[in-house]
Amino acid sequence: MKTQVRLQVNGFEYDLLIEPRWTLLDVLRDEIGLTGTKEGCGKGECGACTVVMDGEAVLSCLVLAIQAQGKNILTIEGLAREGRLDSLQDAFVKYGAIQCGYCTPGMIMTSKALLSKKPHPTEDEIKTVLSGNLCRCTGYVKIIEAVRNASRTEAGE
Ligand code: FES
Ligand code: FES
């Protein structure tokens, strides 16, 4: 039986009729149409589905949509402002940290939560926080370089 929920995503409110077993990932992609958040493993192992919820990076495949009520959810679609990419998006492009791009939204959202809490992370801190985000293409070096440079850009260095 479906139930009524209200989700706040990227500053917009969505009133939705959903099944209680549906994950936040299901609802973001299939009900709201925000397909930037990717499904990889569907069981908490790859990080492709990462979004930011109340400032914390979470795996949206492991969060029930009903648990996300009352939370402030940020997805990759919510980063650009007035047609301008967020500094992390910009750095991923500039430093060649994207190949197939499937892991990229999750990488960026995990990094976003890190930089909002810790604007000047060390390389080790970046590696630790991204250790749950898998990439089959890039070898990670450019991803880490992009996050480091985005933190410098945000700091105006
Ligand atoms: Fe959620 Fe892989 S799809 S962790
Ligand atoms: Fe292809 Fe990371 S760029 S999986």
XYZ file of C-alpha atoms and ligand atoms in Angstrom:
165
model
C 0.000 0.000 0.000
C 1.338 3.395 -0.935
C 1.871 6.206 1.510
C 2.136 9.975 1.147
C 5.532 11.570 1.778
C 7.033 14.996 1.321
C 10.706 15.184 0.378
C 12.873 18.255 0.158
C 15.384 17.881 -2.641
C 17.697 20.600 -3.922
C 15.524 23.233 -2.264
C 12.251 22.007 -3.800
C 9.462 20.138 -2.040
C 7.982 17.027 -3.621
C 4.716 15.454 -2.450
C 4.793 11.849 -3.516
C 2.792 8.664 -3.167
C 5.295 5.875 -2.606
C 5.610 2.344 -1.329
C 7.302 2.199 2.099
C 9.936 -0.237 0.783
C 11.172 2.118 -1.927
C 14.649 3.518 -1.403
C 15.597 7.146 -1.665
C 17.532 6.165 -4.798
C 14.389 4.646 -6.355
C 12.338 7.727 -5.590
C 14.936 10.261 -6.727
C 15.387 8.531 -10.062
C 11.997 7.010 -10.852
C 9.483 9.294 -9.141
C 11.199 12.698 -9.177
C 13.201 12.129 -12.364
C 16.599 13.129 -10.970
C 18.650 10.515 -12.769
C 22.019 12.114 -12.023
C 22.255 9.900 -8.941
C 23.405 6.524 -10.237
C 22.644 2.980 -9.235
C 25.675 0.719 -9.247
C 25.530 -2.225 -6.868
C 22.239 -1.358 -5.148
C 23.571 -2.748 -1.866
C 25.905 -0.206 -0.303
C 29.187 -1.246 -1.862
C 30.034 1.144 -4.703
C 29.107 4.713 -3.694
C 27.566 5.566 -7.072
C 24.270 6.485 -5.386
C 25.737 8.963 -2.869
C 23.729 12.079 -2.056
C 24.087 14.596 0.763
C 21.420 14.450 3.470
C 21.498 17.102 6.191
C 25.150 17.700 5.364
C 26.230 14.038 5.482
C 27.092 11.864 2.507
C 24.695 8.904 2.471
C 24.204 5.921 0.203
C 20.736 6.507 -1.175
C 20.326 2.814 -2.025
C 20.425 2.061 1.711
C 18.055 4.822 2.847
C 14.313 4.312 2.635
C 12.602 7.302 1.105
C 10.266 7.531 4.102
C 13.342 7.927 6.331
C 14.381 10.949 4.275
C 11.279 12.963 5.172
C 12.116 16.221 6.922
C 15.725 16.054 5.733
C 17.465 18.401 3.400
C 18.582 16.323 0.425
C 21.135 17.532 -2.084
C 21.818 15.670 -5.324
C 24.253 16.325 -8.144
C 21.523 18.315 -9.940
C 21.429 20.783 -7.061
C 25.049 21.891 -7.265
C 25.176 24.218 -10.270
C 23.944 27.754 -9.633
C 22.554 30.003 -12.369
C 24.182 27.928 -15.066
C 27.589 27.853 -13.365
C 29.132 24.601 -12.247
C 30.045 24.081 -8.612
C 33.810 24.243 -7.973
C 33.980 20.445 -7.597
C 32.177 19.860 -10.903
C 34.465 22.375 -12.529
C 37.585 20.724 -11.124
C 36.496 17.231 -12.199
C 36.191 18.506 -15.765
C 39.366 20.591 -15.656
C 41.588 17.876 -14.161
C 40.270 15.038 -16.309
C 38.724 13.164 -13.375
C 35.857 11.833 -15.501
C 35.985 8.984 -17.989
C 32.730 7.055 -18.347
C 31.257 9.329 -15.672
C 29.182 6.685 -13.913
C 30.922 7.108 -10.560
C 31.251 10.882 -10.885
C 28.033 12.107 -9.206
C 28.747 9.912 -6.192
C 32.388 11.005 -6.053
C 31.375 14.657 -6.209
C 28.633 14.376 -3.586
C 30.932 12.533 -1.176
C 33.554 15.242 -1.734
C 30.942 17.979 -1.322
C 30.050 16.732 2.150
C 33.755 16.555 3.022
C 34.569 20.078 1.833
C 31.546 21.575 3.561
C 32.809 20.189 6.859
C 36.533 20.440 6.187
C 37.438 23.028 3.533
C 41.156 22.104 3.514
C 41.360 18.317 3.668
C 44.692 16.548 3.382
C 45.271 14.059 0.589
C 44.917 11.228 3.091
C 41.589 12.601 4.289
C 40.346 12.812 0.699
C 41.464 9.241 0.048
C 39.802 7.993 3.224
C 36.488 9.668 2.540
C 36.455 8.467 -1.082
C 37.441 4.917 -0.165
C 33.796 3.828 -0.417
C 33.376 5.273 -3.918
C 34.536 2.880 -6.607
C 35.786 3.925 -10.017
C 36.598 1.417 -12.728
C 38.141 3.895 -15.131
C 40.346 6.659 -13.779
C 42.763 5.094 -11.300
C 41.703 7.734 -8.714
C 44.774 9.993 -9.115
C 42.926 12.619 -11.125
C 39.870 12.420 -8.890
C 41.979 13.193 -5.821
C 43.755 15.972 -7.695
C 40.384 17.457 -8.661
C 39.104 17.437 -5.077
C 42.327 19.041 -3.821
C 42.102 21.774 -6.428
C 38.405 22.376 -5.766
C 39.212 22.948 -2.111
C 41.819 25.518 -3.144
C 39.360 27.217 -5.476
C 36.704 27.443 -2.770
C 39.296 28.927 -0.445
C 40.219 31.499 -3.137
C 43.858 30.368 -3.261
Fe 24.358 2.417 -3.574
Fe 26.211 1.012 -4.887
S 24.285 1.734 -5.617
S 26.321 1.856 -2.878
Fe 34.047 5.399 -15.067
Fe 34.649 6.254 -12.633
S 34.836 7.350 -14.516
S 33.616 4.437 -13.183
